[in-house]
Coordinates of C-alpha atoms and ligand atoms in Angstrom, one line a residue:
M1 CA 0.0 0.0 0.0
T2 CA 1.3 3.4 -0.8
Y3 CA 0.3 6.8 0.6
R4 CA 0.9 10.1 -1.2
D5 CA 3.0 12.8 0.2
L6 CA 1.4 14.8 3.0
N7 CA -0.3 17.7 1.2
T8 CA -2.4 19.9 3.5
P9 CA -4.5 22.7 2.1
L10 CA -3.5 26.2 2.9
R11 CA -6.2 27.7 5.2
T12 CA -7.1 31.1 6.6
I13 CA -7.8 30.1 10.2
M14 CA -10.1 32.5 12.0
T15 CA -11.1 30.3 15.0
P16 CA -10.2 30.4 18.7
G17 CA -7.5 27.9 18.0
P18 CA -5.5 26.2 16.7
V19 CA -4.5 29.3 14.6
E20 CA -2.0 29.9 11.9
V21 CA 1.7 29.7 12.8
D22 CA 4.4 32.1 11.7
P23 CA 6.7 30.3 9.2
R24 CA 9.6 31.1 11.5
V25 CA 8.0 28.7 14.1
L26 CA 7.6 26.0 11.5
R27 CA 11.2 26.4 10.5
A28 CA 12.3 26.2 14.1
M29 CA 10.5 22.9 14.4
S30 CA 12.6 21.3 11.7
T31 CA 15.8 22.0 13.7
P32 CA 17.8 18.8 14.5
I33 CA 17.0 16.8 17.7
L34 CA 19.2 17.2 20.8
G35 CA 19.4 14.9 23.8
Q36 CA 17.5 16.1 26.8
F37 CA 20.5 16.5 29.0
D38 CA 22.7 18.0 26.3
P39 CA 23.9 21.4 27.6
A40 CA 22.8 22.8 24.2
F41 CA 19.3 21.6 25.0
T42 CA 19.1 22.5 28.7
A43 CA 20.3 26.0 27.7
I44 CA 17.2 26.2 25.5
M45 CA 15.0 25.0 28.4
N46 CA 16.4 27.8 30.5
E47 CA 15.8 30.4 27.8
V48 CA 12.2 29.3 27.4
M49 CA 11.7 29.7 31.2
E50 CA 13.2 33.2 31.0
M51 CA 11.0 34.3 28.1
L52 CA 7.9 32.8 29.7
R53 CA 8.5 35.0 32.8
A54 CA 8.6 38.0 30.5
V55 CA 5.3 37.0 28.7
F56 CA 3.6 36.3 32.1
Q57 CA 4.9 39.6 33.5
T58 CA 6.2 37.8 36.6
K59 CA 9.3 37.4 38.7
N60 CA 8.2 33.8 39.6
K61 CA 11.1 31.3 39.7
W62 CA 8.9 28.7 38.1
A63 CA 7.6 29.2 34.5
F64 CA 7.8 26.2 32.1
P65 CA 5.6 24.3 29.7
I66 CA 3.7 21.1 30.5
D67 CA 3.9 18.7 27.6
G68 CA 0.3 18.2 26.5
T69 CA -2.4 20.6 25.3
S70 CA -3.6 23.5 27.4
R71 CA -5.8 21.4 29.6
S72 CA -2.7 19.4 30.7
G73 CA -1.4 22.6 32.3
I74 CA -4.7 23.2 34.0
E75 CA -4.7 19.6 35.3
A76 CA -1.1 19.8 36.4
L77 CA -1.6 23.0 38.5
L78 CA -4.9 21.8 40.0
C79 CA -3.9 18.2 40.8
S80 CA -0.7 19.4 42.4
V81 CA -2.4 21.7 44.9
I82 CA -5.7 19.7 45.5
E83 CA -5.8 17.2 48.3
P84 CA -9.0 15.1 48.6
G85 CA -11.6 17.1 50.5
D86 CA -10.1 20.5 49.7
K87 CA -12.7 23.2 49.0
V88 CA -12.4 24.8 45.6
L89 CA -14.5 27.7 44.4
I90 CA -15.2 27.9 40.7
P91 CA -17.2 30.8 39.2
I92 CA -18.5 29.6 35.8
F93 CA -19.4 31.8 32.8
G94 CA -19.0 29.3 30.0
R95 CA -17.8 25.9 28.9
F96 CA -14.3 26.1 30.2
G97 CA -15.5 26.9 33.8
Y98 CA -17.1 23.5 33.7
L99 CA -13.8 22.0 32.6
L100 CA -12.2 23.3 35.8
T101 CA -15.0 21.7 37.9
E102 CA -14.5 18.4 36.0
I103 CA -10.8 18.3 36.8
C104 CA -11.2 19.4 40.4
E105 CA -13.9 16.8 41.1
R106 CA -11.8 14.0 39.6
Y107 CA -9.0 14.8 42.2
G108 CA -11.5 14.6 45.0
A109 CA -12.1 18.3 45.7
E110 CA -15.2 19.6 47.3
V111 CA -16.3 21.9 44.5
H112 CA -18.4 25.0 45.0
T113 CA -19.7 26.8 41.9
L114 CA -21.1 30.1 41.1
E115 CA -22.8 30.8 37.8
C116 CA -23.7 33.8 35.8
K117 CA -25.6 34.2 32.5
W118 CA -23.5 33.2 29.5
G119 CA -22.4 36.2 27.5
T120 CA -21.6 38.1 30.6
V121 CA -19.0 37.9 33.4
F122 CA -19.1 38.4 37.2
E123 CA -18.8 41.6 39.2
Q124 CA -15.6 41.0 41.0
S125 CA -17.2 41.8 44.3
V126 CA -19.7 38.9 43.8
I127 CA -16.8 36.5 43.6
I128 CA -15.0 38.0 46.5
D129 CA -18.1 37.8 48.7
E130 CA -18.4 34.1 47.8
I131 CA -14.8 33.5 48.7
K132 CA -15.5 35.0 52.1
R133 CA -18.6 32.8 52.5
V134 CA -17.1 29.5 51.4
S135 CA -13.4 30.0 52.5
P136 CA -12.0 27.8 49.8
K137 CA -8.4 26.6 49.7
I138 CA -8.4 27.5 46.0
T139 CA -10.4 29.8 43.7
A140 CA -10.1 28.7 40.0
L141 CA -11.3 30.9 37.3
V142 CA -11.2 31.3 33.5
H143 CA -9.8 34.7 32.2
G144 CA -10.9 34.6 28.5
E145 CA -13.9 32.3 28.0
T146 CA -13.6 31.4 24.4
S147 CA -17.0 29.6 24.3
T148 CA -18.9 32.9 24.9
G149 CA -16.3 35.5 23.9
C150 CA -16.2 37.1 27.3
M151 CA -13.2 38.2 29.5
Q152 CA -13.4 38.3 33.3
P153 CA -11.6 41.1 35.1
L154 CA -9.3 39.7 37.7
D155 CA -7.4 42.6 39.2
Q156 CA -9.4 42.8 42.5
I157 CA -10.0 39.1 42.9
G158 CA -6.3 38.2 43.2
P159 CA -5.5 40.7 46.0
A160 CA -8.7 39.5 47.8
C161 CA -7.6 35.9 47.6
R162 CA -4.2 36.8 49.0
E163 CA -5.8 38.6 51.9
L164 CA -8.2 35.7 52.6
D165 CA -5.4 33.1 52.3
C166 CA -6.8 31.4 49.2
L167 CA -4.8 30.2 46.2
F168 CA -5.9 31.9 42.9
I169 CA -5.5 29.7 39.8
V170 CA -6.3 31.2 36.4
D171 CA -6.9 29.7 33.0
A172 CA -5.4 32.3 30.7
V173 CA -5.2 29.9 27.8
A174 CA -7.0 32.2 25.4
T175 CA -5.7 35.6 26.5
T176 CA -1.9 35.1 27.1
G177 CA -0.1 36.8 24.3
G178 CA -3.2 38.7 23.1
A179 CA -4.3 40.7 26.1
P180 CA -2.7 41.7 29.4
V181 CA -2.3 38.9 31.9
K182 CA -0.4 40.6 34.8
V183 CA 0.4 37.7 37.0
D184 CA 2.3 39.5 39.7
E185 CA 0.3 42.8 39.7
W186 CA -3.0 40.9 39.8
C187 CA -1.7 38.5 42.5
I188 CA -2.4 35.3 40.6
D189 CA -0.7 32.3 42.2
G190 CA -0.8 29.9 39.3
V191 CA -1.6 30.6 35.6
I192 CA -2.0 28.4 32.5
A193 CA -1.4 29.7 28.9
G194 CA -2.1 28.0 25.6
T195 CA 0.3 27.6 22.7
Q196 CA -2.2 27.3 19.8
K197 CA -4.1 30.5 20.7
C198 CA -2.5 34.0 20.8
L199 CA 1.1 32.6 21.1
S200 CA 0.6 31.1 17.6
V201 CA 2.5 27.9 18.2
P202 CA 1.1 24.5 17.3
S203 CA -1.0 22.8 20.0
G204 CA 0.8 20.4 22.3
M205 CA 2.2 22.4 25.2
A206 CA 0.8 24.4 28.1
P207 CA 3.1 27.0 29.5
I208 CA 2.4 27.6 33.2
T209 CA 3.9 29.8 36.0
F210 CA 3.4 29.6 39.7
N211 CA 4.7 31.4 42.7
E212 CA 6.1 30.4 46.1
R213 CA 2.6 30.1 47.7
V214 CA 1.9 27.3 45.3
E215 CA 5.4 26.0 45.6
K216 CA 5.0 25.6 49.4
V217 CA 1.9 23.4 48.9
I218 CA 3.7 21.3 46.3
N219 CA 6.9 20.9 48.4
D220 CA 4.8 19.6 51.3
R221 CA 3.7 16.8 49.0
K222 CA 7.0 16.2 47.3
K223 CA 7.9 12.8 45.9
V224 CA 10.8 11.6 43.9
E225 CA 10.2 8.5 41.7
R226 CA 11.4 5.3 43.3
G227 CA 13.9 4.3 40.6
I228 CA 15.8 7.6 40.8
S229 CA 15.4 8.8 44.4
T230 CA 18.2 9.0 47.0
V231 CA 18.1 7.8 50.6
E232 CA 17.6 11.5 51.7
D233 CA 14.7 11.9 49.3
R234 CA 13.0 8.9 50.9
L235 CA 13.7 10.1 54.4
K236 CA 12.2 13.5 53.6
E237 CA 9.1 11.8 52.1
Q238 CA 8.5 9.9 55.3
Q239 CA 8.3 13.1 57.3
L240 CA 5.6 14.7 55.2
N241 CA 2.2 14.9 56.6
H242 CA 0.4 15.6 53.3
T243 CA -0.7 13.1 50.6
F244 CA 1.4 12.7 47.4
I245 CA 0.2 14.3 44.2
K246 CA -2.2 11.8 42.6
S247 CA -0.8 12.1 39.1
N248 CA 2.7 11.0 38.1
Y249 CA 2.8 12.8 34.8
F250 CA 1.5 16.1 36.2
D251 CA 3.3 16.1 39.5
L252 CA 4.8 19.6 39.7
S253 CA 7.1 18.6 42.5
M254 CA 8.9 16.2 40.1
L255 CA 8.6 18.6 37.2
Q256 CA 10.4 21.2 39.2
D257 CA 13.3 18.8 39.6
Y258 CA 13.4 18.3 35.9
W259 CA 13.3 22.0 35.0
G260 CA 15.4 23.1 37.9
P261 CA 19.2 22.7 38.5
R262 CA 18.8 19.1 39.7
R263 CA 17.7 18.0 36.2
L264 CA 16.2 14.8 37.5
N265 CA 14.7 12.9 34.7
H266 CA 10.9 12.9 34.5
H267 CA 9.4 12.6 31.0
T268 CA 11.4 13.2 27.9
E269 CA 10.9 16.9 27.0
A270 CA 9.1 17.4 23.7
T271 CA 12.1 18.5 21.7
S272 CA 10.6 20.0 18.5
M273 CA 7.7 21.6 20.4
L274 CA 10.1 23.3 22.7
Y275 CA 11.9 24.8 19.7
A276 CA 8.5 26.0 18.4
L277 CA 7.6 27.5 21.7
R278 CA 11.0 29.2 22.0
E279 CA 10.6 30.8 18.5
G280 CA 7.0 31.7 19.2
L281 CA 7.9 33.5 22.5
R282 CA 10.9 35.2 20.8
I283 CA 8.4 36.6 18.2
V284 CA 6.1 37.8 20.9
L285 CA 8.9 39.6 22.8
E286 CA 10.3 41.1 19.6
E287 CA 6.9 42.6 18.8
G288 CA 6.6 43.8 22.3
L289 CA 3.7 42.9 24.7
E290 CA 1.9 46.3 24.6
E291 CA 2.2 46.4 20.8
R292 CA 0.9 42.9 20.5
F293 CA -2.1 43.6 22.8
N294 CA -2.8 46.8 20.8
R295 CA -2.6 44.9 17.5
H296 CA -5.3 42.4 18.8
S297 CA -7.6 45.3 19.8
Y298 CA -6.9 47.2 16.5
H299 CA -8.0 44.3 14.3
E300 CA -10.9 43.5 16.6
L301 CA -12.2 47.0 15.9
A302 CA -12.1 46.6 12.2
L303 CA -13.7 43.1 12.4
I304 CA -16.6 44.4 14.6
A305 CA -17.1 47.4 12.3
G306 CA -17.4 45.1 9.3
I307 CA -19.8 42.6 11.1
E308 CA -22.1 45.4 12.2
A309 CA -22.0 47.2 8.9
M310 CA -23.2 43.9 7.3
G311 CA -26.2 44.1 9.6
L312 CA -25.2 41.1 11.8
E313 CA -25.6 41.1 15.5
L314 CA -22.8 40.5 18.0
Y315 CA -23.4 38.0 20.8
G316 CA -22.5 38.9 24.4
N317 CA -22.1 41.9 26.5
R318 CA -19.8 44.4 24.8
D319 CA -18.3 45.7 28.1
C320 CA -16.6 42.4 28.7
K321 CA -15.9 41.3 25.2
L322 CA -12.8 39.1 24.7
P323 CA -10.7 41.1 22.2
M324 CA -9.5 38.0 20.3
V325 CA -12.9 36.2 19.9
T326 CA -15.8 37.9 18.2
C327 CA -19.2 36.0 18.6
V328 CA -21.8 36.6 15.9
T329 CA -25.5 35.6 16.3
V330 CA -26.6 33.4 13.5
P331 CA -29.3 35.2 11.6
T332 CA -32.8 33.5 11.7
G333 CA -33.4 31.0 9.0
V334 CA -29.7 30.5 8.2
D335 CA -28.1 27.1 8.6
P336 CA -25.0 27.8 10.6
E337 CA -23.1 24.7 9.6
S338 CA -23.9 25.1 5.9
V339 CA -22.3 28.6 6.1
R340 CA -19.2 27.3 7.9
S341 CA -18.8 24.5 5.4
M342 CA -19.2 26.9 2.4
L343 CA -16.6 29.2 3.9
L344 CA -14.2 26.4 4.2
H345 CA -14.8 24.7 0.9
E346 CA -15.1 27.8 -1.3
F347 CA -12.7 30.2 0.4
G348 CA -10.5 28.1 2.6
V349 CA -11.6 30.1 5.6
E350 CA -12.4 28.5 8.9
I351 CA -14.6 30.0 11.6
A352 CA -15.9 28.2 14.7
S353 CA -19.3 27.2 16.1
S354 CA -19.7 27.0 19.8
F355 CA -20.6 24.5 22.5
G356 CA -23.5 23.3 24.6
P357 CA -26.4 25.8 24.8
L358 CA -24.7 28.1 22.2
H359 CA -24.2 25.4 19.6
G360 CA -25.9 26.5 16.4
K361 CA -26.8 29.9 17.9
I362 CA -23.5 31.7 17.3
W363 CA -20.4 31.7 15.2
R364 CA -17.1 32.5 16.8
I365 CA -14.5 34.4 14.8
G366 CA -11.0 34.2 16.2
S367 CA -8.4 36.9 15.6
M368 CA -5.4 35.4 17.5
G369 CA -1.7 35.7 17.1
Y370 CA -0.4 35.3 13.6
S371 CA -3.9 34.9 12.3
C372 CA -4.7 38.4 13.6
R373 CA -3.7 40.3 10.4
K374 CA -5.4 42.9 8.2
E375 CA -5.6 40.7 5.1
N376 CA -7.3 37.9 7.2
I377 CA -9.8 40.3 8.7
L378 CA -10.7 41.7 5.3
F379 CA -10.9 38.2 3.8
V380 CA -13.1 36.7 6.4
L381 CA -15.5 39.6 6.1
S382 CA -15.7 39.4 2.3
A383 CA -16.1 35.6 2.4
L384 CA -18.8 35.7 5.1
E385 CA -20.8 38.3 3.2
A386 CA -20.6 36.3 -0.1
V387 CA -21.6 33.1 1.7
L388 CA -24.5 34.8 3.6
I389 CA -25.8 36.2 0.3
R390 CA -25.7 32.7 -1.1
H391 CA -27.8 31.6 1.9
R392 CA -30.4 34.3 1.2
A393 CA -29.6 36.0 4.5
N394 CA -30.7 39.6 4.8
V395 CA -27.3 41.4 4.8
N396 CA -26.3 45.0 3.8
T397 CA -24.2 44.2 0.8
G398 CA -21.0 46.1 0.0
R399 CA -20.8 47.7 3.4
A400 CA -18.6 45.4 5.6
L401 CA -15.3 45.8 3.8
Q402 CA -15.8 49.6 3.5
A403 CA -16.5 49.9 7.3
A404 CA -13.4 47.8 8.1
L405 CA -11.2 49.8 5.7
D406 CA -12.5 53.0 7.3
V407 CA -11.3 51.7 10.6
Y408 CA -7.9 50.9 9.1
Q409 CA -7.6 54.3 7.4
E410 CA -8.7 56.2 10.5
N411 CA -6.2 54.4 12.7
L412 CA -3.1 54.3 10.4
Ligands
PLP1 C1 -8.7 26.3 24.2 C2 -9.0 26.4 25.6 C3 -8.7 25.4 26.5 C4 -8.4 24.0 26.2 O1 -7.3 23.9 25.4 P1 -6.7 22.5 24.8 O2 -5.4 23.0 24.3 O3 -7.6 22.1 23.8 O4 -6.5 21.5 25.9 C5 -8.9 25.7 27.9 N1 -9.4 26.8 28.3 C6 -9.7 27.9 27.4 C7 -10.2 29.1 28.0 C8 -9.5 27.7 26.1 O5 -9.8 28.7 25.2

């Protein structure tokens, strides 16, 4: 049996991930393999840690990727701090809030949830009052909820958690690299980023950072794998009065020893993905964080102007709109999947649907990282207009591109 050469179509990817990747990142991925303890490789590991601190705007000692998609980072942080019976508070405003509950429950936490209407976010005081009422060990929260296109403000919740002696863990998978995630200033104890979103690296890694408050909890549960531990390691383990972390793969106490000076073997680091992440982070820092955040907001403006000029309605509260995801209400009488399929097959443009109660109700247009470019915004608007006309939707023809171009010309 013979298979033809891999020949993937070229797409314009306007979804909330995975998104297009800068050719520089793809080139970095074809760099030769190095052994995991080769000084040439451990130097790359250290550089990635340094660049991650800059992107997370933190002085934390620990910032490294977990090998696995973004949810692996979420699971690693949560399972390393949760002991069975621990109280965790999870305010939910979309699908990914439920993912947090799912993971916490599996590790035996006593989960308390708080919900608000999808398409909105919480008043920070509401969450803070609930922290006071429940006194959880951990509050876990999504920053950018890609399922609803909303962004939760965090700046007051972090300081309140610190004051109330609660750990604050944040899923910033969608926002990191596209909007400010001020880890130290907002007093976030543990944060997870995603590679295939605004960092514009393929999926397969989850950069995380955590501070000494999290480290203290982890070190109280520290374990070294039997086959590589020393007598001292085992003696220390006997003196701990906390349970070991339930996962081997996601045990941050062991991962610290792999990413730290001890270089104790854990898994084999994902060589080519680390090259990709390094190049992706280098591109982010070359562009500059502020410039990159401004670029995401700038193209968002043009996209919104185009969508509204077409006569379509945005979904969700504008005051808390996630800059890199624009949700559009599907016009009545239009088959949402037929539109998406025509966009893909006639134009090579991909946009997303949503999950659960929003499935079939909205489209989600992502403008993340390398995909967040003028030509992509103009192309998705023109393609959407053409496809909607083909679906006999009631749109204002010829207006969308002009409105977007107006935004671009006004803000040169
Ligand atoms: C994409 C996303 C995830 C899950 O990411 P995977 O890489 O698919 O595991 C989690 N949280 C948020 C907010 C996301 O946008």
